[in-house]
């Protein structure tokens, strides 16, 4: 991805320092944040300085590699295993975090090995995962672009663009591919995505960078546009995909999927295969994060003087319920766009993805 004509990833490592794009400051301020230790890494994931399934996965991988690089030889394995456990407790829904940490724990951490070799192997695995994520998202773009006709109006929810991954993004990658590589005209309807407004803050900012025409709409506008025939296609991301094709994604996705089906609009989910949880039989067993109610009761933004501040938008006496995600049952999903091709959202489709075959 390019910001002011310079190529960036959302996260990378320089020496023992992890560097990320500081997302809560967008779209007002573009800032790179340094992460120097496990506490800072956990805070960055919890507070959504880095967010989005793929980016969280990459942060987890780099975070564990950093913990290993800093751990002393004497208690090396205890320190690294406890760091893995702490990282696993940052956010519960995005499967990518568990995919990479479990792979590092079962494939690399071996108490028979010496700390020096383990440090190198963990760092290499974190880099490999980040490259996998970026390449998989590019392939999602290539496969998904075939679904987008010239002149199409595409609806998306939350941010599943490059900020949510290491590069390219999932749901927005087909749009970028269709516009930049295939020279198609595409218009994007961006759901605002309350309460954290990943759509109006992050997706819209990305689309400005990419010079792609778009309109931000309040979440409750989507249905009306679908009914009026203003939306040709919906593509959203995923935080976890169950073995039967049910999908957990940002809260509000389910409503969009149901109204899309009612209006005969194809609804696709785009995600790398690292988002699939084969141990989760169906959407009902996906853990859904409940976040701090302040995210709903307050808004953060820039005033007319250019100052960033947080304001309360609800009665001081009110409390809020803030569910981070919902589950869209497989029957509402026309297909899952992965790095291996486009597959049905079904038990068979998911096992084909996991077997490595593809229809692309
Ligand atoms: O809570 P977030 O911002 O980390 O949410 C994750 C997401 O970005 C979305 O749910 C997205 O649509 C899929 S993950 C890229």
Coordinates of C-alpha atoms and ligand atoms in Angstrom, one line a residue:
X1 CA 0.0 0.0 0.0
X2 CA 1.1 3.5 -0.7
X3 CA 0.7 6.5 1.7
X4 CA 1.7 9.8 0.2
X5 CA 3.4 7.8 -2.6
X6 CA 5.6 5.8 -0.2
X7 CA 5.2 2.0 0.2
X8 CA 4.2 0.8 3.7
X9 CA 3.2 -2.3 5.4
X10 CA 0.9 -1.9 8.4
X11 CA 3.5 -3.7 10.6
X12 CA 7.1 -4.6 10.3
X13 CA 10.2 -5.2 12.5
X14 CA 13.5 -3.3 12.6
X15 CA 16.0 -5.0 14.8
X16 CA 14.1 -5.7 18.0
X17 CA 11.5 -3.0 17.5
X18 CA 8.1 -3.6 16.0
X19 CA 6.8 -0.7 14.0
X20 CA 3.1 -0.1 13.2
X21 CA 0.8 2.5 11.7
X22 CA -1.0 4.0 14.7
X23 CA -4.6 3.4 13.6
X24 CA -6.7 5.4 16.2
X25 CA -5.1 8.6 14.9
X26 CA -6.3 8.1 11.4
X27 CA -7.7 9.7 9.3
X28 CA -6.4 12.9 11.0
X29 CA -2.8 12.0 11.6
X30 CA -0.4 9.4 10.0
X31 CA 2.0 8.3 12.6
X32 CA 4.3 5.3 13.0
X33 CA 4.4 3.8 16.5
X34 CA 7.3 1.8 18.0
X35 CA 6.6 -1.2 20.1
X36 CA 9.5 -2.1 22.4
X37 CA 8.2 -4.8 24.7
X38 CA 5.4 -7.3 25.5
X39 CA 3.4 -4.7 27.5
X40 CA 3.4 -2.2 24.7
X41 CA 2.4 -5.0 22.2
X42 CA -0.5 -6.1 24.3
X43 CA -1.7 -2.5 24.7
X44 CA -1.4 -1.9 21.0
X45 CA -3.7 -4.9 20.2
X46 CA -6.1 -4.2 23.1
X47 CA -6.5 -0.5 22.3
X48 CA -6.7 -1.2 18.5
X49 CA -3.6 0.8 17.7
X50 CA -3.2 -2.3 15.4
X51 CA -6.5 -4.0 14.5
X52 CA -8.0 -6.2 11.8
X53 CA -7.7 -10.0 11.7
X54 CA -4.5 -10.3 9.6
X55 CA -2.7 -7.3 11.2
X56 CA -3.5 -8.7 14.7
X57 CA -2.1 -12.1 13.5
X58 CA 1.1 -10.4 12.3
X59 CA 1.4 -8.4 15.5
X60 CA 1.1 -11.6 17.6
X61 CA 3.8 -13.3 15.5
X62 CA 6.2 -10.4 15.8
X63 CA 5.3 -9.9 19.4
X64 CA 6.3 -13.5 20.3
X65 CA 9.5 -13.1 18.2
X66 CA 10.3 -9.9 20.1
X67 CA 9.7 -11.5 23.5
X68 CA 12.1 -14.3 22.5
X69 CA 14.7 -11.9 21.3
X70 CA 14.6 -10.1 24.7
X71 CA 14.3 -13.1 26.9
X72 CA 17.3 -14.2 29.0
X73 CA 18.9 -17.6 28.4
X74 CA 18.3 -18.7 32.1
X75 CA 14.5 -18.7 31.9
X76 CA 14.1 -18.5 28.1
X77 CA 11.4 -21.1 27.5
X78 CA 9.3 -20.1 30.5
X79 CA 9.4 -16.5 29.4
X80 CA 8.4 -17.2 25.8
X81 CA 5.6 -19.7 26.6
X82 CA 4.2 -17.2 29.1
X83 CA 4.4 -14.4 26.5
X84 CA 2.5 -16.6 24.0
X85 CA -0.2 -17.1 26.6
X86 CA -0.5 -13.4 27.3
X87 CA -0.7 -12.5 23.6
X88 CA -3.5 -15.1 23.2
X89 CA -5.5 -13.3 25.9
X90 CA -5.4 -9.9 24.1
X91 CA -8.4 -10.3 21.8
X92 CA -10.6 -13.4 21.5
X93 CA -12.3 -13.4 18.1
X94 CA -9.7 -13.0 15.3
X95 CA -8.5 -16.5 14.5
X96 CA -5.3 -15.3 12.7
X97 CA -3.8 -14.5 16.1
X98 CA -4.3 -18.1 17.3
X99 CA -3.2 -19.6 14.0
X100 CA 0.3 -18.0 14.2
X101 CA 0.8 -18.4 17.9
X102 CA -0.2 -22.1 17.9
X103 CA 2.1 -22.7 14.9
X104 CA 5.0 -21.1 16.7
X105 CA 4.3 -23.0 19.9
X106 CA 3.8 -26.4 18.4
X107 CA 6.2 -26.1 15.4
X108 CA 9.2 -24.2 16.8
X109 CA 9.3 -24.0 20.6
X110 CA 11.1 -27.1 21.6
X111 CA 12.8 -27.2 25.0
X112 CA 15.5 -29.5 23.6
X113 CA 16.7 -26.7 21.3
X114 CA 19.0 -23.9 22.4
X115 CA 17.6 -20.4 22.9
X116 CA 19.7 -18.9 20.2
X117 CA 18.3 -21.1 17.4
X118 CA 14.8 -20.7 18.8
X119 CA 15.0 -16.9 18.7
X120 CA 16.1 -17.1 15.0
X121 CA 13.4 -19.6 14.1
X122 CA 10.6 -17.5 15.8
X123 CA 11.8 -14.3 14.1
X124 CA 11.9 -16.1 10.7
X125 CA 8.4 -17.5 11.3
X126 CA 7.0 -14.1 12.1
X127 CA 8.5 -12.7 8.9
X128 CA 7.1 -15.7 6.9
X129 CA 3.7 -15.2 8.3
X130 CA 3.7 -11.4 7.4
X131 CA 4.8 -12.3 3.9
X132 CA 2.1 -15.0 3.6
X133 CA -0.5 -12.6 4.7
X134 CA 0.5 -9.9 2.2
X135 CA 0.7 -12.5 -0.7
X136 CA -2.5 -14.2 0.2
X137 CA -4.3 -10.9 0.3
X138 CA -2.9 -10.0 -3.2
X139 CA -4.3 -13.4 -4.5
X140 CA -7.7 -12.6 -2.9
X141 CA -7.6 -9.4 -4.9
X142 CA -6.9 -11.3 -8.1
X143 CA -9.7 -13.9 -7.6
X144 CA -12.2 -11.5 -6.2
X145 CA -11.7 -8.9 -9.0
X146 CA -13.4 -11.3 -11.4
X147 CA -16.7 -10.8 -9.5
X148 CA -16.6 -7.0 -10.0
X149 CA -18.0 -5.7 -13.3
X150 CA -16.9 -2.4 -14.8
X151 CA -19.1 0.3 -13.3
X152 CA -20.0 -1.8 -10.2
X153 CA -21.2 -0.4 -7.0
X154 CA -19.7 -2.4 -4.1
X155 CA -20.8 -2.3 -0.5
X156 CA -18.4 -3.1 2.4
X157 CA -18.5 -3.1 6.2
X158 CA -15.9 -2.2 8.7
X159 CA -12.3 -2.1 7.5
X160 CA -10.9 -5.1 5.7
X161 CA -8.5 -3.1 3.6
X162 CA -4.8 -3.0 3.8
X163 CA -4.8 -1.5 7.3
X164 CA -6.5 -4.6 8.6
X165 CA -3.8 -6.9 7.1
X166 CA -0.1 -6.6 6.4
X167 CA -0.7 -5.3 2.8
X168 CA -3.5 -5.3 0.2
X169 CA -6.4 -6.2 2.6
X170 CA -9.1 -8.8 2.1
X171 CA -12.5 -7.3 1.3
X172 CA -11.0 -4.2 -0.4
X173 CA -8.2 -6.1 -2.2
X174 CA -10.6 -7.2 -5.1
X175 CA -11.6 -3.5 -5.5
X176 CA -7.9 -2.4 -5.6
X177 CA -7.1 -5.1 -8.1
X178 CA -10.2 -4.3 -10.3
X179 CA -9.4 -0.6 -10.3
X180 CA -5.6 -0.5 -10.4
X181 CA -4.8 -3.6 -12.4
X182 CA -7.9 -4.1 -14.6
X183 CA -8.7 -0.4 -15.0
X184 CA -12.4 -0.9 -14.1
X185 CA -14.6 1.8 -12.7
X186 CA -15.8 0.9 -9.2
X187 CA -17.7 2.9 -6.6
X188 CA -17.6 1.8 -3.0
X189 CA -20.4 2.4 -0.4
X190 CA -18.5 2.5 3.0
X191 CA -20.6 1.5 6.1
X192 CA -19.6 3.9 8.9
X193 CA -19.4 0.8 11.2
X194 CA -20.3 2.1 14.7
X195 CA -19.1 2.2 17.3
X196 CA -15.4 2.4 16.4
X197 CA -16.1 3.7 12.9
X198 CA -13.5 1.6 11.1
X199 CA -15.4 2.3 7.9
X200 CA -15.6 6.1 8.0
X201 CA -12.1 6.5 9.6
X202 CA -10.0 3.8 8.0
X203 CA -11.7 2.4 4.9
X204 CA -12.6 5.9 3.7
X205 CA -9.0 7.1 4.3
X206 CA -7.6 4.1 2.4
X207 CA -9.9 4.8 -0.5
X208 CA -8.8 8.5 -0.5
X209 CA -5.2 7.3 -0.7
X210 CA -6.1 5.0 -3.6
X211 CA -8.3 7.7 -5.3
X212 CA -11.3 5.4 -5.5
X213 CA -14.7 7.1 -5.6
X214 CA -16.8 6.3 -2.5
X215 CA -19.5 7.5 -0.1
X216 CA -19.6 6.9 3.6
X217 CA -23.0 5.9 4.8
X218 CA -24.4 5.5 8.3
X219 CA -24.9 1.8 9.0
X220 CA -28.7 2.1 8.8
X221 CA -28.6 3.4 5.2
X222 CA -27.3 0.2 3.6
X223 CA -30.6 -1.6 3.5
X224 CA -32.4 1.3 1.8
X225 CA -29.7 1.4 -0.9
X226 CA -30.0 -2.4 -1.5
X227 CA -33.7 -2.0 -1.8
X228 CA -33.3 0.8 -4.4
X229 CA -31.0 -1.4 -6.5
X230 CA -28.0 0.9 -5.8
X231 CA -25.7 -1.9 -4.7
X232 CA -24.5 -4.7 -7.0
X233 CA -22.2 -6.7 -4.7
X234 CA -21.2 -6.9 -1.1
X235 CA -17.7 -7.9 0.0
X236 CA -16.8 -8.1 3.7
X237 CA -13.9 -9.5 5.6
X238 CA -13.9 -12.1 8.4
X239 CA -12.4 -12.5 11.8
X240 CA -13.1 -16.2 12.1
X241 CA -14.6 -18.8 9.8
X242 CA -16.1 -21.9 11.3
X243 CA -15.8 -25.4 9.7
X244 CA -19.3 -25.2 8.4
X245 CA -18.8 -21.8 6.6
X246 CA -20.4 -19.6 9.2
X247 CA -18.5 -16.3 9.5
X248 CA -17.8 -14.0 12.5
X249 CA -17.1 -10.4 11.3
X250 CA -17.6 -6.9 12.7
X251 CA -21.0 -6.3 14.3
X252 CA -23.5 -5.3 11.7
X253 CA -22.3 -7.8 9.0
X254 CA -25.2 -10.1 9.7
X255 CA -27.8 -7.4 9.1
X256 CA -26.1 -6.5 5.8
X257 CA -26.1 -10.2 4.7
X258 CA -29.8 -10.8 5.5
X259 CA -30.9 -7.7 3.6
X260 CA -28.6 -8.5 0.7
X261 CA -30.1 -12.0 0.4
X262 CA -33.6 -10.5 0.6
X263 CA -32.8 -8.2 -2.3
X264 CA -30.9 -10.9 -4.4
X265 CA -27.5 -9.2 -4.0
X266 CA -24.5 -11.5 -3.9
X267 CA -22.8 -11.4 -0.5
X268 CA -19.1 -12.5 -0.5
X269 CA -16.7 -12.9 2.4
X270 CA -13.0 -12.4 1.6
X271 CA -10.3 -13.9 4.0
X272 CA -7.0 -15.7 3.9
X273 CA -7.2 -19.4 4.9
X274 CA -5.4 -18.5 8.2
X275 CA -8.8 -17.1 9.3
X276 CA -10.4 -20.5 9.2
X277 CA -10.8 -22.3 12.6
X278 CA -11.2 -26.0 11.8
X279 CA -11.9 -26.7 15.5
X280 CA -14.9 -24.5 15.5
X281 CA -17.8 -26.6 14.2
X282 CA -20.2 -23.7 13.6
X283 CA -20.6 -20.0 14.3
X284 CA -22.3 -20.6 17.6
X285 CA -18.9 -21.6 19.2
X286 CA -17.0 -18.6 17.9
X287 CA -16.0 -16.4 21.0
X288 CA -17.5 -13.0 20.5
X289 CA -15.7 -10.1 22.1
X290 CA -17.6 -7.6 24.2
X291 CA -15.7 -4.4 24.4
X292 CA -15.7 -1.4 26.7
X293 CA -19.0 0.5 26.7
X294 CA -17.2 3.8 26.4
X295 CA -16.6 3.0 22.7
X296 CA -20.4 3.4 22.2
X297 CA -20.9 6.3 24.7
X298 CA -18.1 8.5 23.4
X299 CA -16.8 9.6 20.0
X300 CA -13.2 10.6 19.2
X301 CA -12.4 13.1 16.5
X302 CA -11.0 16.4 15.3
X303 CA -12.8 19.7 16.1
X304 CA -13.0 22.7 13.8
X305 CA -9.8 24.1 15.3
X306 CA -7.9 20.9 14.4
X307 CA -7.7 19.6 18.0
X308 CA -8.2 15.9 18.6
X309 CA -10.6 15.1 21.5
X310 CA -13.1 12.7 22.9
X311 CA -16.7 13.8 23.5
X312 CA -19.6 12.1 25.3
X313 CA -22.6 11.6 23.0
X314 CA -25.1 9.9 25.4
X315 CA -26.7 10.8 28.8
X316 CA -24.2 10.5 31.7
X317 CA -26.6 8.0 33.3
X318 CA -26.8 5.6 30.4
X319 CA -24.8 2.5 29.9
X320 CA -24.2 0.6 26.7
X321 CA -23.7 -2.9 25.4
X322 CA -20.8 -3.1 23.0
X323 CA -20.6 -6.4 21.1
X324 CA -17.6 -6.4 18.7
X325 CA -18.7 -9.0 16.3
X326 CA -21.7 -11.0 15.0
X327 CA -22.1 -14.3 13.2
X328 CA -23.4 -14.6 9.6
X329 CA -24.7 -18.1 8.9
X330 CA -23.3 -19.8 5.8
X331 CA -26.6 -19.8 4.0
X332 CA -26.4 -16.0 3.5
X333 CA -22.9 -16.2 1.9
X334 CA -22.5 -16.7 -1.8
X335 CA -18.9 -17.6 -1.6
X336 CA -15.6 -17.2 0.3
X337 CA -12.8 -15.5 -1.6
X338 CA -9.4 -16.9 -0.4
X339 CA -5.9 -16.9 -1.7
X340 CA -6.7 -20.3 -3.2
X341 CA -9.8 -19.3 -5.1
X342 CA -13.5 -18.8 -4.4
X343 CA -15.3 -21.5 -2.5
X344 CA -18.8 -22.2 -1.3
X345 CA -19.5 -21.3 2.4
X346 CA -20.1 -24.9 3.4
X347 CA -18.5 -27.8 5.2
X348 CA -17.3 -29.1 1.8
X349 CA -16.0 -25.7 0.7
X350 CA -14.1 -25.2 3.9
X351 CA -12.5 -28.6 3.8
X352 CA -11.5 -28.1 0.2
X353 CA -9.7 -24.8 1.2
X354 CA -8.0 -26.6 4.0
X355 CA -6.9 -29.5 1.8
X356 CA -5.2 -27.0 -0.5
X357 CA -7.2 -27.5 -3.6
X358 CA -8.8 -24.6 -5.4
X359 CA -11.2 -23.7 -8.1
X360 CA -9.5 -20.5 -9.2
Ligands
LIG1 O1 -12.3 -5.0 15.9 P1 -11.5 -4.9 14.7 O2 -11.4 -3.5 14.1 O3 -10.1 -5.6 14.9 O4 -12.3 -5.8 13.7 C1 -11.8 -6.6 12.8 C2 -12.1 -6.2 11.4 O5 -11.3 -5.4 10.9 C3 -13.3 -6.5 10.8 O6 -14.2 -7.3 11.5 C4 -13.1 -6.9 9.4 O7 -14.2 -6.7 8.7 C5 -12.5 -8.3 9.2 S1 -10.9 -8.5 9.7 C6 -10.0 -7.7 8.6

